[in-house]
Coordinates of C-alpha atoms and ligand atoms in Angstrom, one line a residue:
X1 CA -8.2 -23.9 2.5
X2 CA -10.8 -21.9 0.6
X3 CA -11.1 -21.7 -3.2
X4 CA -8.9 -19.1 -4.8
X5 CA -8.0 -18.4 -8.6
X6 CA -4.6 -16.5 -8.8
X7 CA -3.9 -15.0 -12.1
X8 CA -1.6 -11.5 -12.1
X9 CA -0.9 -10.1 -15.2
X10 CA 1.8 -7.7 -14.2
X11 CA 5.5 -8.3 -15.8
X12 CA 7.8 -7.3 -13.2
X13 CA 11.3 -6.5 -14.4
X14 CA 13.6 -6.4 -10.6
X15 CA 16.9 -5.8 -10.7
X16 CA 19.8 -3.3 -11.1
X17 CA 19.2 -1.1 -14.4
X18 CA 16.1 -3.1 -15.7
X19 CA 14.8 0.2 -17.0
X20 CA 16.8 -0.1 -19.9
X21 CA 13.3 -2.0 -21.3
X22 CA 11.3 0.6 -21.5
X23 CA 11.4 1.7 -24.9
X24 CA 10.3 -1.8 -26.2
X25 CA 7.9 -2.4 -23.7
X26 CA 6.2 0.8 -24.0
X27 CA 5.9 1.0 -27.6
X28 CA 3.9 -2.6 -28.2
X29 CA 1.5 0.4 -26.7
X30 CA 1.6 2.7 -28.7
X31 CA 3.9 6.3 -28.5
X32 CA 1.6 8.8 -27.0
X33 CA 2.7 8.4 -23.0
X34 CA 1.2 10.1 -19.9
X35 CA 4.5 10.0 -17.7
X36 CA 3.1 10.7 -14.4
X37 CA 5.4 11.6 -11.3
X38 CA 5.2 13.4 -7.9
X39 CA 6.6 16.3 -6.2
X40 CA 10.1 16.1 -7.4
X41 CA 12.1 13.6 -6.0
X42 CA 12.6 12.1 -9.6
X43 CA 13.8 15.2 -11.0
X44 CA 16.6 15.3 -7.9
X45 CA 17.4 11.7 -7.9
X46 CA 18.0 12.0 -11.5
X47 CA 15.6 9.0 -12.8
X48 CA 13.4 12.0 -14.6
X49 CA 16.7 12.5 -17.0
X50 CA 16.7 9.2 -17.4
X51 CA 13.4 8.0 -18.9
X52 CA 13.1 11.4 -20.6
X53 CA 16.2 10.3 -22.9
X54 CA 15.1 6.3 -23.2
X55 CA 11.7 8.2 -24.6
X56 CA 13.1 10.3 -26.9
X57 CA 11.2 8.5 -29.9
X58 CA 8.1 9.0 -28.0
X59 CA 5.9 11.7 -27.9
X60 CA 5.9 12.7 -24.1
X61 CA 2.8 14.3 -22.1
X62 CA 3.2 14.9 -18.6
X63 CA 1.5 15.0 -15.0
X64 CA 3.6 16.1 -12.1
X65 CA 3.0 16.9 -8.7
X66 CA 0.8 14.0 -7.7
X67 CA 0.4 14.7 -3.8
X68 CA 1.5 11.7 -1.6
X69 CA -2.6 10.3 -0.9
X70 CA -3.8 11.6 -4.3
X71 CA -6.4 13.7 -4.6
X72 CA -9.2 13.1 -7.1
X73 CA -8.2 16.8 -9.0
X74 CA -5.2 15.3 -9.7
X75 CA -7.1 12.6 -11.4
X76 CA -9.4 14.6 -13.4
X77 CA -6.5 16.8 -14.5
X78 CA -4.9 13.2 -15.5
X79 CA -8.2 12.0 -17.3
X80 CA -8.4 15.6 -19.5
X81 CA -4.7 14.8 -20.5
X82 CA -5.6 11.2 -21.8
X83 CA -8.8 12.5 -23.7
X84 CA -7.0 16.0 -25.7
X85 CA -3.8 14.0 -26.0
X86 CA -4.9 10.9 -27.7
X87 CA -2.9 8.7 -24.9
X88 CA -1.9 5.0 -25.3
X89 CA 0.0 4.2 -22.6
X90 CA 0.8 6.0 -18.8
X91 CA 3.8 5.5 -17.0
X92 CA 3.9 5.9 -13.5
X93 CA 7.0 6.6 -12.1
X94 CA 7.0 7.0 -8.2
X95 CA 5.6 5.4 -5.2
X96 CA 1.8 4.1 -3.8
X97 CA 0.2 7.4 -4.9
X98 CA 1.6 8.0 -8.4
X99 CA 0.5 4.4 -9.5
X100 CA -2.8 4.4 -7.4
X101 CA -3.5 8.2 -9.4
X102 CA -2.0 6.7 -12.4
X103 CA -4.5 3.5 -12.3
X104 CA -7.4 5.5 -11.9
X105 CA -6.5 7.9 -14.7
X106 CA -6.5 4.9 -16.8
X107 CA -9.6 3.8 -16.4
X108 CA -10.9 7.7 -16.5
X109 CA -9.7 8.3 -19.7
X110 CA -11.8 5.5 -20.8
X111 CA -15.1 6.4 -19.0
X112 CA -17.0 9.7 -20.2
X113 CA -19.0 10.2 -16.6
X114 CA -17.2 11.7 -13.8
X115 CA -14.0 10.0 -12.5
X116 CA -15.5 9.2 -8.8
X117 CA -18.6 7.3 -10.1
X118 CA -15.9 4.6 -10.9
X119 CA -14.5 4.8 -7.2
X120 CA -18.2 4.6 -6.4
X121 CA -19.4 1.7 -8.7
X122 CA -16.7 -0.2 -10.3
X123 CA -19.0 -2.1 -12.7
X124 CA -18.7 0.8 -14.7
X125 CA -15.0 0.2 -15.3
X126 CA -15.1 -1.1 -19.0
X127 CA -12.0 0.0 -20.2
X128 CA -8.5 1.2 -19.4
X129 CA -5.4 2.6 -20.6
X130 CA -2.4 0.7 -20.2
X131 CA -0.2 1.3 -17.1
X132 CA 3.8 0.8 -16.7
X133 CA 5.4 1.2 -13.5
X134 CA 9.0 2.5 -12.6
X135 CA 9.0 2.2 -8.8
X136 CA 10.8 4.4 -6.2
X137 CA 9.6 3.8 -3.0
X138 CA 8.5 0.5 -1.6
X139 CA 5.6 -0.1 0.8
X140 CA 2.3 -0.7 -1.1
X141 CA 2.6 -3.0 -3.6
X142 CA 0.3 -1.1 -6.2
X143 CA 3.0 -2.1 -8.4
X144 CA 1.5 -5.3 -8.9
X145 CA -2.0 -5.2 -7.6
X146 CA -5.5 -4.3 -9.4
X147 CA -6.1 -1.4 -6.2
X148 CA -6.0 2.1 -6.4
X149 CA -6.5 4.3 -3.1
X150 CA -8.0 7.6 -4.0
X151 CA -8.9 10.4 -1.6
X152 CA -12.0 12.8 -2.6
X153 CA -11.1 16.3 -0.7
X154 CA -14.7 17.2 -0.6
X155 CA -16.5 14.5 0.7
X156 CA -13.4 13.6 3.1
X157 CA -13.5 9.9 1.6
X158 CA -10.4 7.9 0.5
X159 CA -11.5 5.1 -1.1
X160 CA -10.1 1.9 -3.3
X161 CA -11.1 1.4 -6.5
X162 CA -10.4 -2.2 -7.7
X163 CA -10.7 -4.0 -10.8
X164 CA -8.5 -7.1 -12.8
X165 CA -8.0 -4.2 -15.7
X166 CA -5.9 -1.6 -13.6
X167 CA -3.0 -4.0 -12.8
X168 CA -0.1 -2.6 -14.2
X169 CA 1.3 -4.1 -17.9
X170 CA 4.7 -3.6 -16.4
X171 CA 6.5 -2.8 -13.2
X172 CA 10.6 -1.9 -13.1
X173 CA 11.5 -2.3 -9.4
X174 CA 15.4 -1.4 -9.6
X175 CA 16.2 -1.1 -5.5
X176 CA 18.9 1.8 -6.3
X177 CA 15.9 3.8 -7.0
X178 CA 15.4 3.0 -3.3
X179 CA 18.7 4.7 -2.2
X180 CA 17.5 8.7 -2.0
X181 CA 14.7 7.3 -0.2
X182 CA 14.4 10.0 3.6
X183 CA 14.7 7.3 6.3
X184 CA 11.2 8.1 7.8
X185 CA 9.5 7.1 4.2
X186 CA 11.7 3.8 4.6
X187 CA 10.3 3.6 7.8
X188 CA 7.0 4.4 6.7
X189 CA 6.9 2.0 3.4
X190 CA 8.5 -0.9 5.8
X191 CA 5.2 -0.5 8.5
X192 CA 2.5 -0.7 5.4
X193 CA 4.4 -3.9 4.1
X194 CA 4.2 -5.5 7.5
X195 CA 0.6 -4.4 7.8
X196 CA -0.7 -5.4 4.6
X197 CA 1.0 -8.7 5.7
X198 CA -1.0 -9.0 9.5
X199 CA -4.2 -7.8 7.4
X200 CA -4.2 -11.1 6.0
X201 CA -2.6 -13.3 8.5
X202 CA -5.1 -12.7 11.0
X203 CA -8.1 -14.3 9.3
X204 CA -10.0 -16.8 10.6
X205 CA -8.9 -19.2 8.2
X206 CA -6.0 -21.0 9.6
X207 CA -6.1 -23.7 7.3
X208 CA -4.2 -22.5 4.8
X209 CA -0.6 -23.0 6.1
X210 CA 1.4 -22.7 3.1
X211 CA -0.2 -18.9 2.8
X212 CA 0.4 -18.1 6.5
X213 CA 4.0 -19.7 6.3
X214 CA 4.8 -17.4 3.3
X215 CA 3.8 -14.4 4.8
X216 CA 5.4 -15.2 8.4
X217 CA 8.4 -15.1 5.7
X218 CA 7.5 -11.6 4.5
X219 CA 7.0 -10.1 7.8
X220 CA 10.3 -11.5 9.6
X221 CA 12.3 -10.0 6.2
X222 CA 10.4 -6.5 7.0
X223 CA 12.1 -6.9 10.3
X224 CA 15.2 -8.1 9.4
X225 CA 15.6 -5.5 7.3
X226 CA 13.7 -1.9 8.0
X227 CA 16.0 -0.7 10.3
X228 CA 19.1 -1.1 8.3
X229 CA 17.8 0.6 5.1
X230 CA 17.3 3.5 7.4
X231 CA 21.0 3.2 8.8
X232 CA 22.7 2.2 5.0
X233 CA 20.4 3.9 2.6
X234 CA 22.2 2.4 0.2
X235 CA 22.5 -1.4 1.3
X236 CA 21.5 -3.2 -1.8
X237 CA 20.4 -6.3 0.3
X238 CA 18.3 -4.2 2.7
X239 CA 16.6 -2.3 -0.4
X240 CA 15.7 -5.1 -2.5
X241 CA 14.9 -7.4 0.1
X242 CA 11.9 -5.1 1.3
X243 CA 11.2 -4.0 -2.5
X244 CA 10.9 -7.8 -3.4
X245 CA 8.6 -7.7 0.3
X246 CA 6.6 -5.0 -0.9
X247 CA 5.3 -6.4 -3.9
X248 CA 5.1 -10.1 -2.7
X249 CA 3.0 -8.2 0.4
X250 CA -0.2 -7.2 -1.7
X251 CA -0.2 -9.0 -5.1
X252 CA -2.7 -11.7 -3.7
X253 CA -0.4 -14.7 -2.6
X254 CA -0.7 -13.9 0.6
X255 CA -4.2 -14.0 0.6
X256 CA -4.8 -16.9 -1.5
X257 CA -7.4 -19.7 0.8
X258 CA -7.7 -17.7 3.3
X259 CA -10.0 -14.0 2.8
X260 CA -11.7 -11.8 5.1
X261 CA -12.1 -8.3 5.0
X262 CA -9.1 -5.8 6.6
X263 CA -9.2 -3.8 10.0
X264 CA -6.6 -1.5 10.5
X265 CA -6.4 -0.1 7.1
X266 CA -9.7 1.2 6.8
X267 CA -9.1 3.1 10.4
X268 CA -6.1 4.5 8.5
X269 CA -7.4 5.3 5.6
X270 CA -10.6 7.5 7.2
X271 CA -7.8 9.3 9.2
X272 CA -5.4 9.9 6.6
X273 CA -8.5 11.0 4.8
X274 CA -9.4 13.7 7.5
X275 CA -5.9 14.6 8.2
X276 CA -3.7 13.7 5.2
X277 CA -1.1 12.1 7.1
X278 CA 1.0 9.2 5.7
X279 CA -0.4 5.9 5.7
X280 CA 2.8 3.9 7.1
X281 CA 2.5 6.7 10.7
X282 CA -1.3 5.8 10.7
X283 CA -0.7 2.3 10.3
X284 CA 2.2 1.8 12.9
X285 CA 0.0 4.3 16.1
X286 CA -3.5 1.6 14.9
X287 CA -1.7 -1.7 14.9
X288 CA -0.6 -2.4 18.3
X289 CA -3.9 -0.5 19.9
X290 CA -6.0 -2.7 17.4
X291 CA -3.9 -5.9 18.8
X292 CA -4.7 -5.2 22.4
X293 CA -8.2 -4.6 21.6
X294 CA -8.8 -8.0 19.7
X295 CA -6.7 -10.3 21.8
X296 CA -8.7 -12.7 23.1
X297 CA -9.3 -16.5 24.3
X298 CA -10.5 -17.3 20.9
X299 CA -8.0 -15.6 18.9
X300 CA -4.4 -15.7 21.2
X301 CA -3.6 -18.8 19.3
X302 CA -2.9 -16.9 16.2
X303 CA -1.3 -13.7 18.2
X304 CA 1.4 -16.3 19.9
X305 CA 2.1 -18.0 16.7
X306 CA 2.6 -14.5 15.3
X307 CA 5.0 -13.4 18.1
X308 CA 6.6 -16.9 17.8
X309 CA 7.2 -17.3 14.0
X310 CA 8.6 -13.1 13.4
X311 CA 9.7 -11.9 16.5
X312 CA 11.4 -15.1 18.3
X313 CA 9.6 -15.1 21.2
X314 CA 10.6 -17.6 23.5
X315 CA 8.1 -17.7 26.0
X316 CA 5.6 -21.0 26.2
X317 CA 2.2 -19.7 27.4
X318 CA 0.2 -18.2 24.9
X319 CA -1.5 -15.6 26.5
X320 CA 2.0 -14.1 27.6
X321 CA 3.6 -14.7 24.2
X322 CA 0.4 -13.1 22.7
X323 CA 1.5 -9.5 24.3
X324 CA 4.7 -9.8 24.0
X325 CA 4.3 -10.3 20.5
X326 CA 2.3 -6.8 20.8
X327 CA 5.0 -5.2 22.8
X328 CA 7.5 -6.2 19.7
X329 CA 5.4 -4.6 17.5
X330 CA 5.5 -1.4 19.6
X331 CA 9.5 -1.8 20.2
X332 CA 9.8 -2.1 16.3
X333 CA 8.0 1.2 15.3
X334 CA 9.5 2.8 18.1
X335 CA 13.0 1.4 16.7
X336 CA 11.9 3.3 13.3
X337 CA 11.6 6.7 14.8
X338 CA 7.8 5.9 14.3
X339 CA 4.6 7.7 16.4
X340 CA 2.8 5.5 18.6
X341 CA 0.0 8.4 19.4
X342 CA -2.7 10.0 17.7
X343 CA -1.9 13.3 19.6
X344 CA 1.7 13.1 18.6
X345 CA 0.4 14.0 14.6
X346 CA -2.1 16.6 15.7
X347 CA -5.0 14.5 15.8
X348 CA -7.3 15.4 19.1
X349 CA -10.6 12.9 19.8
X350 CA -13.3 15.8 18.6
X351 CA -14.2 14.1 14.8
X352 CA -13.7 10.3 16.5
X353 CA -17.1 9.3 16.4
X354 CA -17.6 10.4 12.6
X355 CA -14.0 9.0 11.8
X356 CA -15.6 5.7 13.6
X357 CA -18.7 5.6 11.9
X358 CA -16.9 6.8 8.4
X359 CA -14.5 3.4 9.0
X360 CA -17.4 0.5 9.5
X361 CA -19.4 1.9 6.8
X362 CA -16.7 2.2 3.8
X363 CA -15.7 -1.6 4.6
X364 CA -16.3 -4.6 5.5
X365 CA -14.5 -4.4 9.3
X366 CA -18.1 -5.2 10.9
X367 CA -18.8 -8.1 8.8
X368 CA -16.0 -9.9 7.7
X369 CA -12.9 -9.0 9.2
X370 CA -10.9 -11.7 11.5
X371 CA -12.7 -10.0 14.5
X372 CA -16.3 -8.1 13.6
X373 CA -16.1 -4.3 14.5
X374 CA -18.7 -1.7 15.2
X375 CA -18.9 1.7 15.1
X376 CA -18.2 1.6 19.1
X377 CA -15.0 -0.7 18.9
X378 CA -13.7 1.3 16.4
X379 CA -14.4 4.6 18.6
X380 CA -12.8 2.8 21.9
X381 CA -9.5 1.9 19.6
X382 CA -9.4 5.5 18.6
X383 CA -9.1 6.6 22.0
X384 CA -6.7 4.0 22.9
X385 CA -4.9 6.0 20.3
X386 CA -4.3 9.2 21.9
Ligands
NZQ401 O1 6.2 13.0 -4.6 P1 7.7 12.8 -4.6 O2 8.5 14.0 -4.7 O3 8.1 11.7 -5.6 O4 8.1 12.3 -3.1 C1 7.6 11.1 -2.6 C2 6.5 11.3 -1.5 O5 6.7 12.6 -0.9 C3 8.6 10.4 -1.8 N1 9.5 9.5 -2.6 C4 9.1 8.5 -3.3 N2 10.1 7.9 -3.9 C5 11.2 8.5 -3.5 C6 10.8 9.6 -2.7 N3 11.7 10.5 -2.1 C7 13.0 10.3 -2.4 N4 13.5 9.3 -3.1 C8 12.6 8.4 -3.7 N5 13.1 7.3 -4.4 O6 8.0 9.6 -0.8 C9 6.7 10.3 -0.5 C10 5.7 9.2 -0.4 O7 5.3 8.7 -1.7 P2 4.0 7.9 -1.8 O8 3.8 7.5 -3.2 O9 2.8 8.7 -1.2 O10 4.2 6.6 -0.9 P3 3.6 5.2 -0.8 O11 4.1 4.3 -1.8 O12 3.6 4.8 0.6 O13 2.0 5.5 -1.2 C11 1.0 5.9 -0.3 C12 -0.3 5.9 -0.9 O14 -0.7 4.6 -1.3 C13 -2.0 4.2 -0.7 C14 -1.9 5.0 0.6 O15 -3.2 5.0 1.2 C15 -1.4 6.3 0.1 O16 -2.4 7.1 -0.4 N6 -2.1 2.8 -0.6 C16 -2.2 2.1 -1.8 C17 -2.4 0.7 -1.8 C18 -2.6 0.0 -3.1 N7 -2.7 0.6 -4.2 O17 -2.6 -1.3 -3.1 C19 -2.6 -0.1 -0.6 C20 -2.0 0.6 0.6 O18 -2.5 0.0 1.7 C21 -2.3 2.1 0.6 O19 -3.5 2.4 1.1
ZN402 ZN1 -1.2 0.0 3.3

């Protein structure tokens, strides 16, 4: 098992009405708050009512319409906010993008250069405004990470920013916020968590069984428990399980003595970059074409094990185990109404190779992921896409 340290600062309040804390955590901050929200669903579900009257005592700026993959404008807008209104604390209430925007506002405020120089370099993040979290969709665990995924409309880059100060102070994951969730976001949020989870499976560290036994955990709970969120929206068991999944997905335990860098996300995150589509659709048409392509003698150990340990495949030979463990991934997006082309969402080959190229040099896919990557492999995946 590799070295790890494992330290996350983030004080997660789960459970049924857990917002009721607000008030007192927020004001060890301070009472000038940025709440920050997205297009609206928080004003329908009600939850905007909500925190508006547990901050009465606070003096309330706001951000809304945060687009789902934020945009840097929204950002800069965020930053101006922070810097006329004197703000002490943000609270983000919403999903992946609100808290990713949110995180990078936070460190904006602080910074007197332009907002994407910290994307760019983040040495230069010094300082940041503190960030609570009320949570409302569950799929990438920003809620208790240090990442932030911001896309840059001009340059057609969406890139992370990450740094120990941007974990949020605070994080109320209450799964009835989950319950006016449209069953393809479930579906979406429920193919990032089991993504984020095979990013870090399949590393070539196998030593550290307790890690790989955790997330085998994870993944068989995303299974268990997708599909019936969809059906029951509001199935408290099905919410909170893969709210509890979500933020037990990417907060670093599953990671811990075992490293490497990721493959399919940074495919997704140059298309969603091109094309602004959602992540979890990206994710789910990459991950079974990214499978067959790096199934192999040396690594169908780990594919069989993996079709094995979450989907209950029964078959002894490994290299037959191996794809069917592929073909269950298929049969599960398909069993979430999810894509499995590229040309299904509009996306036709002509901006591959850039897309290709785009990919292996924003990350580390040709030099440390679980299998190396070029420029070509990427391009051949892609058209195993359409
Ligand atoms: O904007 P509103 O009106 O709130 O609607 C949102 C949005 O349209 C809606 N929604 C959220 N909660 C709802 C709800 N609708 C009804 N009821 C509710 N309770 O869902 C839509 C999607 O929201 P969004 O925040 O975009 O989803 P998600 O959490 O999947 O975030 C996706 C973003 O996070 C990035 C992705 O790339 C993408 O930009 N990621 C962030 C990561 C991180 N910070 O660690 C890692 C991930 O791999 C990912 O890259
Ligand atoms: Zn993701």
């Amino acid at each position: 098992m590799n070295n790890f340290t494992f330290h996350i600062p983030t004080d997660i309040r789960f459970g049924k009405d857990q917002i009721q804390c607000l008030p007192e955590e927020l004001k060890k901050y301070g009472k000038n708050v940025l709440l920050v929200y997205g297009g609206g669903s928080i004003k329908r579900s009600g939850l905007y009512d909500k925190i508006r009257d547990l901050l009465k005592d606070f003096e309330v700026s706001e951000l809304s319409g945060i687009e789902p993959n934020p945009k840097l404008t929204s950002v800069e807008k965020g930053a101006a906010i922070c810097k006329e209104k004197d703000i002490q604390v943000i609270l983000a209430v919403g999903g992946g993008s609100t808290i990713d925007a949110s995180k990078h506002i936070a460190a904006a405020a602080c910074y007197d250069g332009e907002p994407w120089e910290l994307v760019k370099d983040r040495s230069l993040v010094k300082k940041a405004l503190p960030v609570a979290v009320v949570l409302t969709i569950c799929a990438t665990g920003s809620e208790m990470n240090s990442g932030a995924v911001i896309s840059n409309e001009k340059t057609h880059e969406k890139l992370e920013i990450n740094h120990p100060l941007l974990y949020p102070k605070l994080s109320v994951c209450d799964p009835t916020y989950l319950y006016t969730l449209p069953p393809e976001q479930t579906a979406a949020g429920a193919v990032d968590i089991l993504s984020h989870v095979m990013e870090q499976y399949f590393q070539s560290n196998d030593e550290a069984y307790i890690t790989d036994v955790l997330s085998e955990a994870v993944m068989k709970t995303v299974v268990k428990y997708a599909r019936k969120a969809m059906d029951e929206p509001q199935n408290y068991e099905a919410r909170s399980n893969l709210m509890w999944a979500s933020t037990v997905g990417l907060n670093h335990l599953l990671t811990v003595g075992k490293g490497g860098a990721w493959s399919v996300h940074p495919i997704e995150h140059v298309i969603s970059a091109y094309y602004d589509i959602t992540h979890g659709v990206g994710l789910a048409i990459l991950t079974p074409a990214w499978m067959e392509y790096v199934l192999s003698d040396k690594t169908v150990l780990r594919f069989a094990r993996f079709a094995r340990e979450v989907f209950g495949v029964k078959e002894t030979d490994d290299a037959k185990a191996a794809e069917l463990g592929i073909e269950k991934v298929r049969e599960f997006n398909r069993s979430l109404g999810m894509p499995s082309t590229l040309t299904e969402v509009g996306i036709l080959q002509d901006k591959f190779d850039e897309m290709a190229a785009e990919a292996v040099r924003t990350s580390g896919i040709s030099l440390r992921a679980y299998v190396k990557l070029e420029i070509s492999d990427v391009k051949k995946i892609l058209m195993n896409c359409r």
